[in-house]
Coordinates of C-alpha atoms in Angstrom, one line a residue:
X1 CA 31.4 -126.1 234.1
X2 CA 30.9 -122.8 236.2
X3 CA 31.1 -124.8 239.5
X4 CA 33.7 -126.6 238.3
X5 CA 35.8 -123.4 237.4
X6 CA 35.1 -122.4 241.0
X7 CA 37.0 -125.2 242.4
X8 CA 39.9 -124.9 239.6
X9 CA 40.4 -121.1 240.6
X10 CA 39.6 -121.8 244.4
X11 CA 42.3 -124.7 244.5
X12 CA 44.7 -122.2 242.4
X13 CA 44.1 -119.4 244.7
X14 CA 44.5 -121.7 248.0
X15 CA 48.1 -123.4 246.9
X16 CA 49.4 -120.1 245.6
X17 CA 48.6 -118.6 249.2
X18 CA 49.9 -121.4 250.8
X19 CA 52.9 -121.3 249.0
X20 CA 53.6 -117.4 249.5
X21 CA 53.2 -117.8 253.2
X22 CA 56.3 -120.6 253.4
X23 CA 58.0 -117.9 250.8
X24 CA 57.3 -114.8 253.3
X25 CA 58.5 -117.0 256.1
X26 CA 61.4 -117.7 254.5
X27 CA 62.2 -113.7 253.8
X28 CA 61.0 -112.7 257.1
X29 CA 63.5 -115.0 258.5
X30 CA 66.7 -113.8 256.1
X31 CA 65.7 -110.3 256.2
X32 CA 65.1 -109.1 259.6
X33 CA 66.0 -105.4 258.5
X34 CA 65.0 -103.4 255.8
X35 CA 66.7 -104.6 252.4
X36 CA 67.0 -101.9 249.1
X37 CA 64.2 -99.4 248.8
X38 CA 62.4 -100.8 252.0
X39 CA 65.2 -98.2 253.9
X40 CA 63.0 -95.3 252.7
X41 CA 59.7 -96.9 252.8
X42 CA 59.4 -99.0 256.3
X43 CA 60.3 -96.1 258.4
X44 CA 58.0 -93.8 256.6
X45 CA 55.3 -96.2 257.0
X46 CA 56.1 -96.7 260.9
X47 CA 56.0 -92.9 261.0
X48 CA 52.3 -92.9 259.7
X49 CA 51.3 -96.3 261.8
X50 CA 52.6 -93.8 264.9
X51 CA 50.5 -91.1 263.7
X52 CA 53.3 -88.8 262.3
X53 CA 51.8 -87.6 259.6
X54 CA 53.0 -83.8 258.9
X55 CA 55.4 -83.1 256.2
X56 CA 58.4 -82.2 258.3
X57 CA 58.5 -86.2 258.8
X58 CA 58.6 -87.1 255.2
X59 CA 61.7 -88.8 253.8
X60 CA 62.9 -86.6 251.0
X61 CA 64.5 -89.5 249.2
X62 CA 61.2 -91.0 248.8
X63 CA 59.9 -90.0 245.1
X64 CA 56.3 -91.5 245.0
X65 CA 53.3 -90.6 247.1
X66 CA 52.0 -91.9 250.4
X67 CA 49.1 -94.3 248.8
X68 CA 51.4 -97.4 250.1
X69 CA 51.7 -95.9 253.6
X70 CA 48.2 -94.6 254.0
X71 CA 46.8 -98.0 253.0
X72 CA 49.1 -99.8 255.2
X73 CA 48.3 -98.1 258.3
X74 CA 44.3 -98.8 257.3
X75 CA 44.7 -102.2 257.3
X76 CA 47.1 -102.9 260.2
X77 CA 45.7 -100.3 262.4
X78 CA 42.3 -101.9 263.3
X79 CA 44.5 -105.4 264.7
X80 CA 45.3 -103.0 267.7
X81 CA 41.5 -102.8 268.9
X82 CA 40.7 -106.3 266.9
X83 CA 43.2 -108.3 268.7
X84 CA 44.9 -105.9 271.6
X85 CA 48.2 -106.0 269.8
X86 CA 50.6 -103.3 270.7
X87 CA 51.5 -100.6 268.6
X88 CA 55.2 -102.3 268.0
X89 CA 53.7 -105.4 266.8
X90 CA 51.2 -104.0 264.0
X91 CA 53.7 -101.6 262.7
X92 CA 56.6 -103.9 262.6
X93 CA 58.2 -104.5 259.3
X94 CA 56.3 -108.2 259.0
X95 CA 53.1 -106.6 259.3
X96 CA 54.0 -103.9 257.0
X97 CA 55.3 -106.8 254.3
X98 CA 52.2 -108.7 254.9
X99 CA 49.9 -105.7 253.2
X100 CA 51.9 -106.7 249.9
X101 CA 51.0 -110.3 250.3
X102 CA 47.2 -109.6 251.0
X103 CA 47.4 -107.4 247.8
X104 CA 48.9 -110.3 246.4
X105 CA 45.5 -112.2 246.9
X106 CA 43.4 -109.5 245.5
X107 CA 45.9 -109.5 242.7
X108 CA 44.9 -113.1 241.7
X109 CA 41.1 -112.3 242.0
X110 CA 41.0 -109.3 239.9
X111 CA 43.1 -110.9 237.4
X112 CA 40.5 -114.1 237.7
X113 CA 38.0 -111.5 237.0
X114 CA 39.2 -109.6 233.9
X115 CA 40.4 -112.8 232.2
X116 CA 36.6 -114.0 232.3
X117 CA 35.7 -110.1 231.2
X118 CA 38.2 -109.8 228.6
X119 CA 37.8 -113.5 227.1
X120 CA 35.3 -115.1 225.5
X121 CA 33.4 -118.1 227.1
X122 CA 32.4 -120.1 224.0
X123 CA 34.5 -123.1 224.5
X124 CA 34.0 -126.1 226.9
X125 CA 38.5 -125.9 227.7
X126 CA 38.3 -122.1 228.3
X127 CA 37.2 -122.4 232.2
X128 CA 40.8 -124.2 232.7
X129 CA 42.7 -122.1 230.3
X130 CA 41.3 -119.2 232.1
X131 CA 42.2 -120.3 235.9
X132 CA 45.5 -121.4 234.2
X133 CA 46.2 -118.0 232.6
X134 CA 45.1 -116.4 235.9
X135 CA 47.5 -118.3 237.8
X136 CA 50.5 -118.0 235.7
X137 CA 50.0 -114.4 235.6
X138 CA 50.0 -114.2 239.6
X139 CA 53.1 -115.8 239.7
X140 CA 54.9 -113.9 237.0
X141 CA 58.7 -113.5 238.0
X142 CA 58.8 -109.9 238.1
X143 CA 55.7 -109.3 239.9
X144 CA 55.7 -112.1 242.4
X145 CA 59.3 -111.5 243.8
X146 CA 57.9 -107.8 245.0
X147 CA 55.0 -109.8 247.0
X148 CA 57.6 -110.3 249.3
X149 CA 58.8 -107.3 250.0
X150 CA 57.7 -103.5 250.9
X151 CA 57.6 -102.3 247.9
X152 CA 55.0 -100.2 245.7
X153 CA 54.5 -102.9 242.8
X154 CA 51.7 -105.2 244.5
X155 CA 49.4 -102.2 245.6
X156 CA 50.2 -100.3 242.2
X157 CA 48.8 -103.6 240.1
X158 CA 46.0 -104.0 242.7
X159 CA 44.4 -100.4 241.9
X160 CA 45.2 -100.5 238.2
X161 CA 43.7 -103.7 237.4
X162 CA 40.8 -102.7 239.7
X163 CA 39.9 -99.4 238.0
X164 CA 40.6 -101.3 234.5
X165 CA 38.1 -103.8 235.6
X166 CA 35.3 -101.4 236.5
X167 CA 35.8 -99.5 233.3
X168 CA 35.3 -103.2 231.3
X169 CA 32.0 -103.2 233.5
X170 CA 31.0 -99.6 232.5
X171 CA 31.4 -98.3 235.8
X172 CA 33.6 -95.0 234.9
X173 CA 33.0 -93.0 238.2
X174 CA 34.5 -95.8 240.2
X175 CA 37.2 -96.4 237.5
X176 CA 38.6 -93.0 238.2
X177 CA 38.3 -93.1 241.4
X178 CA 40.4 -96.3 241.5
X179 CA 42.8 -94.7 239.3
X180 CA 43.1 -92.0 241.5
X181 CA 44.4 -94.6 244.5
X182 CA 46.8 -96.2 242.2
X183 CA 48.3 -92.9 241.0
X184 CA 48.9 -92.2 244.7
X185 CA 50.8 -95.5 244.6
X186 CA 52.9 -94.7 241.6
X187 CA 52.5 -91.1 239.5
X188 CA 52.8 -92.9 236.2
X189 CA 49.9 -94.8 237.2
X190 CA 48.0 -92.1 236.2
X191 CA 48.6 -93.1 232.2
X192 CA 46.9 -96.6 233.0
X193 CA 44.0 -94.0 233.9
X194 CA 44.1 -92.5 230.5
X195 CA 44.0 -96.0 228.9
X196 CA 40.7 -97.2 230.9
X197 CA 39.5 -94.0 229.0
X198 CA 41.0 -94.6 225.7
X199 CA 39.3 -97.8 226.6
X200 CA 36.1 -96.3 226.2
X201 CA 37.0 -94.3 223.1
X202 CA 38.4 -97.3 221.6
X203 CA 35.0 -99.3 222.2
X204 CA 32.7 -96.6 220.3
X205 CA 35.0 -96.0 217.9
X206 CA 34.8 -99.4 216.9
X207 CA 31.4 -99.6 217.2
X208 CA 31.1 -96.7 214.5
X209 CA 33.8 -98.3 212.3
X210 CA 32.0 -101.3 211.8
X211 CA 28.8 -99.4 210.7
X212 CA 31.0 -97.9 208.3
X213 CA 32.3 -100.6 206.8
X214 CA 28.7 -102.1 206.6
X215 CA 27.4 -99.3 204.4
X216 CA 27.0 -100.5 200.8
X217 CA 27.7 -96.7 199.9
X218 CA 30.9 -95.4 201.3
X219 CA 30.9 -91.8 202.0
X220 CA 34.7 -91.8 201.9
X221 CA 36.2 -91.8 198.4
X222 CA 38.0 -94.7 197.1
X223 CA 41.3 -94.6 198.2
X224 CA 44.4 -96.7 196.3
X225 CA 47.6 -97.4 197.2
X226 CA 50.2 -99.5 200.0
X227 CA 48.5 -97.1 203.1
X228 CA 45.2 -97.3 201.6
X229 CA 43.8 -98.4 204.8
X230 CA 45.8 -96.2 207.2
X231 CA 44.5 -93.4 205.2
X232 CA 40.9 -94.5 205.2
X233 CA 40.9 -95.0 209.0
X234 CA 42.7 -91.3 209.5
X235 CA 39.8 -89.9 207.5
X236 CA 37.4 -91.9 209.7
X237 CA 38.6 -90.6 212.7
X238 CA 38.6 -87.2 211.3
X239 CA 35.3 -87.1 209.8
X240 CA 33.9 -88.9 213.6
X241 CA 35.7 -86.4 215.7
X242 CA 34.1 -83.1 213.6
X243 CA 30.7 -84.4 215.0
X244 CA 29.5 -82.6 218.0
X245 CA 27.4 -85.7 218.7
X246 CA 30.2 -88.2 218.9
X247 CA 32.2 -85.6 221.0
X248 CA 29.7 -85.1 223.3
X249 CA 28.8 -88.5 223.7
X250 CA 32.5 -89.4 224.7
X251 CA 32.5 -86.6 227.0
X252 CA 30.2 -87.8 228.9
X253 CA 31.1 -91.3 229.1
X254 CA 34.7 -90.1 230.0
X255 CA 34.4 -87.3 232.3
X256 CA 35.6 -89.0 235.3
X257 CA 38.8 -89.5 233.7
X258 CA 39.1 -86.0 232.3
X259 CA 38.4 -84.8 236.0
X260 CA 41.1 -86.8 237.2
X261 CA 43.3 -85.8 234.4
X262 CA 42.8 -82.3 235.3
X263 CA 43.7 -83.3 238.9
X264 CA 47.1 -84.7 237.9
X265 CA 47.8 -81.4 235.9
X266 CA 47.1 -79.4 238.7
X267 CA 49.5 -81.7 240.8
X268 CA 52.3 -81.3 238.2
X269 CA 51.6 -77.2 238.3
X270 CA 51.9 -77.2 242.0
X271 CA 54.7 -79.8 242.4
X272 CA 56.8 -78.5 239.7
X273 CA 56.9 -81.9 238.2
X274 CA 55.7 -85.5 238.3
X275 CA 58.3 -87.0 240.7
X276 CA 58.3 -85.9 244.8
X277 CA 61.6 -86.1 246.8
X278 CA 64.9 -86.7 245.2
X279 CA 64.5 -85.7 241.5
X280 CA 68.3 -85.8 240.6
X281 CA 68.1 -89.6 240.0
X282 CA 64.0 -89.8 237.9
X283 CA 64.9 -87.0 234.9
X284 CA 62.8 -87.4 232.3
X285 CA 64.4 -88.1 228.8
X286 CA 63.5 -89.5 225.4
X287 CA 64.6 -93.1 226.0
X288 CA 63.0 -94.5 222.4
X289 CA 65.4 -97.9 223.3
X290 CA 63.4 -98.8 226.4
X291 CA 60.5 -100.1 223.8
X292 CA 62.8 -102.1 222.2
X293 CA 63.4 -103.6 225.8
X294 CA 60.2 -103.9 226.8
X295 CA 59.5 -106.1 223.8
X296 CA 62.3 -108.2 224.3
X297 CA 61.1 -108.6 227.9
X298 CA 57.7 -109.9 226.8
X299 CA 59.4 -111.9 224.1
X300 CA 61.0 -113.6 226.8
X301 CA 58.2 -114.2 229.4
X302 CA 55.6 -115.0 226.9
X303 CA 57.5 -116.9 224.2
X304 CA 55.2 -120.1 224.2
X305 CA 52.7 -117.6 222.5
X306 CA 55.4 -115.4 220.7
X307 CA 57.8 -117.8 219.6
X308 CA 57.4 -120.5 217.0
X309 CA 58.8 -121.7 214.0
X310 CA 55.5 -121.0 212.2
X311 CA 55.6 -117.6 213.3
X312 CA 59.5 -116.7 212.2
X313 CA 58.1 -118.4 209.0
X314 CA 55.7 -116.0 208.8
X315 CA 57.8 -113.2 209.8
X316 CA 60.4 -113.5 207.2
X317 CA 57.9 -114.2 204.8
X318 CA 56.3 -110.7 205.5
X319 CA 60.0 -109.1 205.7
X320 CA 60.2 -110.2 202.0
X321 CA 57.3 -108.8 200.8
X322 CA 57.3 -105.5 202.3
X323 CA 61.4 -105.3 202.3
X324 CA 61.3 -101.7 201.7
X325 CA 59.2 -101.2 204.9
X326 CA 61.0 -103.1 207.1
X327 CA 64.3 -101.7 205.6
X328 CA 63.1 -97.9 206.6
X329 CA 61.9 -99.4 210.3
X330 CA 65.4 -101.1 210.3
X331 CA 67.4 -97.9 209.8
X332 CA 65.2 -95.9 212.3
X333 CA 65.5 -98.7 214.8
X334 CA 69.3 -98.1 214.1
X335 CA 68.9 -94.6 214.7
X336 CA 67.4 -94.5 217.8
X337 CA 69.6 -97.2 219.6
X338 CA 72.8 -94.9 218.6
X339 CA 71.1 -91.6 219.3
X340 CA 68.8 -92.2 222.4
X341 CA 70.4 -95.1 224.4
X342 CA 71.1 -94.1 228.1
X343 CA 73.0 -95.8 231.0
X344 CA 71.5 -94.1 234.2
X345 CA 74.4 -94.4 236.8
X346 CA 72.6 -96.8 239.2
X347 CA 72.5 -99.0 236.2
X348 CA 76.2 -98.8 235.7
X349 CA 76.7 -98.9 240.0
X350 CA 74.0 -100.9 241.3
X351 CA 75.1 -104.9 241.3
X352 CA 72.6 -106.1 243.1
X353 CA 70.0 -106.1 240.1
X354 CA 69.9 -108.3 237.2
X355 CA 69.7 -105.4 234.6
X356 CA 73.6 -104.6 236.2
X357 CA 74.6 -107.9 234.5
X358 CA 72.4 -107.9 231.5
X359 CA 73.9 -104.6 230.7
X360 CA 77.2 -105.1 231.8
X361 CA 77.4 -108.9 230.1
X362 CA 75.3 -107.7 226.6
X363 CA 75.3 -104.4 225.8
X364 CA 78.7 -103.3 227.2
X365 CA 80.8 -106.2 226.2
X366 CA 80.7 -105.3 222.4
X367 CA 79.6 -102.0 220.9
X368 CA 78.0 -103.7 218.2
X369 CA 75.9 -106.1 219.9
X370 CA 73.0 -103.3 220.3
X371 CA 72.9 -103.1 217.0
X372 CA 73.0 -106.6 216.0
X373 CA 69.5 -107.1 218.3
X374 CA 67.3 -104.6 216.3
X375 CA 66.0 -107.6 213.7
X376 CA 65.1 -109.3 217.4
X377 CA 63.6 -106.0 218.7
X378 CA 61.4 -106.0 215.3
X379 CA 60.3 -109.7 215.1
X380 CA 59.3 -109.0 218.9
X381 CA 57.5 -106.1 218.2
X382 CA 55.8 -107.5 215.1
X383 CA 54.9 -110.9 217.3
X384 CA 53.4 -108.5 220.1
X385 CA 51.6 -106.6 217.8
X386 CA 50.4 -109.7 215.7
X387 CA 49.1 -111.9 219.4
X388 CA 46.9 -108.6 219.8
X389 CA 45.0 -108.5 216.2
X390 CA 42.2 -109.9 217.7
X391 CA 41.7 -106.7 219.2
X392 CA 40.6 -103.7 217.6
X393 CA 42.8 -101.2 215.5
X394 CA 41.8 -98.5 217.8
X395 CA 42.4 -100.6 221.3
X396 CA 45.8 -101.3 219.9
X397 CA 46.5 -97.3 219.3
X398 CA 45.3 -96.6 222.4
X399 CA 47.4 -99.2 224.2
X400 CA 51.1 -98.3 222.3
X401 CA 50.1 -94.7 222.9
X402 CA 50.0 -95.3 226.7
X403 CA 52.8 -98.0 226.8
X404 CA 55.1 -95.4 224.8
X405 CA 54.3 -92.4 227.2
X406 CA 55.0 -94.6 230.3
X407 CA 58.1 -96.5 229.3
X408 CA 60.0 -94.4 226.7
X409 CA 60.7 -91.3 229.4
X410 CA 62.0 -93.4 231.8
X411 CA 66.1 -93.2 232.1
X412 CA 66.8 -96.4 234.3
X413 CA 66.2 -100.0 233.0
X414 CA 64.9 -101.2 235.8
X415 CA 62.3 -104.4 234.9
X416 CA 59.7 -103.1 237.4
X417 CA 58.5 -100.5 235.1
X418 CA 57.5 -103.2 232.8
X419 CA 55.4 -105.2 234.8
X420 CA 51.8 -103.3 234.5
X421 CA 52.3 -102.9 230.5
X422 CA 53.2 -106.5 230.3
X423 CA 50.0 -107.8 232.5
X424 CA 47.5 -105.9 230.4
X425 CA 48.9 -106.9 227.7
X426 CA 48.7 -110.6 228.5
X427 CA 45.3 -110.1 229.6
X428 CA 44.0 -109.2 226.0
X429 CA 45.7 -111.8 223.6
X430 CA 43.9 -114.5 222.7
X431 CA 43.7 -117.2 225.0
X432 CA 46.2 -119.6 224.7
X433 CA 45.7 -123.2 224.7
X434 CA 46.2 -125.2 227.7
X435 CA 49.8 -126.8 226.7
X436 CA 51.3 -123.6 225.8
X437 CA 49.9 -122.2 229.6
X438 CA 51.3 -125.1 231.1
X439 CA 54.8 -124.5 229.4
X440 CA 54.4 -120.9 230.3
X441 CA 53.5 -121.3 233.9
X442 CA 56.0 -124.4 234.3
X443 CA 58.9 -121.4 233.1
X444 CA 57.7 -119.2 235.4
X445 CA 58.1 -121.7 238.3
X446 CA 61.6 -122.7 237.4
X447 CA 62.3 -118.8 237.2
X448 CA 60.9 -118.0 240.8
X449 CA 62.6 -121.1 242.2
X450 CA 66.3 -119.5 241.0
X451 CA 65.6 -116.5 241.5
X452 CA 64.3 -117.0 245.3
X453 CA 66.8 -119.5 245.9
X454 CA 69.8 -116.7 244.5
X455 CA 67.9 -114.4 247.0
X456 CA 67.8 -116.0 249.7
X457 CA 70.7 -118.0 249.8
X458 CA 73.6 -116.2 247.4
X459 CA 74.3 -113.1 249.5
X460 CA 77.4 -111.4 249.3
X461 CA 79.1 -108.2 250.9
X462 CA 80.7 -105.0 249.4
X463 CA 84.3 -104.3 250.3
X464 CA 83.4 -101.1 252.1
X465 CA 80.3 -102.2 253.8
X466 CA 79.4 -105.0 256.7
X467 CA 75.9 -105.2 255.3
X468 CA 74.8 -108.5 253.6
X469 CA 73.5 -107.7 249.7
X470 CA 71.4 -110.2 247.5
X471 CA 70.8 -110.2 243.9
X472 CA 67.2 -109.3 242.7
X473 CA 65.3 -108.0 239.7

């Protein structure tokens, strides 16, 4: 079975890379010049490629750290010595974009390794399921699209997944270093380094909680009521945190992540904030509806696993059984939508992004729509939480805290911000049946075909510009 799985994996990776090369060629022919954010990233990378690393050469419109440019130089520069190519060739737009295609291959392999580590291997059919799951996530539309442009998504994903993998294998110093590399691609990736530390803590808490449940005589007093389990867990956490032995053990396990956290805090103090460069368009706020947009995004792309008649029936039954709780959740959600919905100036002005049309044709058309969608948000949130019930309560707690910290402060609604939390979520749900995976993969293939076709063929121009504009995520 292991040998057969190797054949499946090699075939999937080879076919994906071959298709990607054809698409890369199509992108290269259509896009001779930098497009969208590439107008900032590509010239900066080319300056680094030419050896100009001084701060005076830095473009102040760039808001991320130079991880992408440094790695790109390290990848393309040796081609001068190995192949004798000129600096003009190795620092060209095509070569720099190709770096992200290489990252996509690394991401494919890391996704496969993560599925092997995270998912149990006790079923004969799990080999094809793991390879199909890997292939599906590798061509996840929002991520796959940016493999062909010089954006930070592919590299950011690579180092974050690598850090998560090393964390699962217990190599925490390497994990923290890779987390730092991910931070150099995008500052918010520091939260996923924290998630790696949280994963370690959740594992230890789960082990201690299982021992606690197995004891014949519970040390905790008996608690009755609707929130008995919650209060019992809270008491357990308080008792656990009061133990010097427990805290010292966690400190010894997570000190590399703690050191990385201190480095991040030092960066924030010296820099005067998280964002570098142009901060006017990247101001933090409490944008709670981002959580609702994320669960809707996840429901849409994982509908074979999250949406079914049986799930809807179970949800409605639960709503009726705990109608007071769901009434409170609904009222709170409506309040958050009412008071904390923001529309970023880029969202309202840039008609090249799909989010512009989602906002204009769904949320802006009728004011009441954003409130009518609250039941959908609640169902999506419940379905996501239900799909993670195989994970411990402590793992779920760590994941949702990190998810909250990553997306709620973002004022701009942009699907790119959802890629990493979605992939981590998708890695950790129970391995779906092959039929659902085939359905999911087919839908991703259709979405990719449509988005690539529109991007490459359905161009337009603004009235005051001669530049060709294209629709994209």
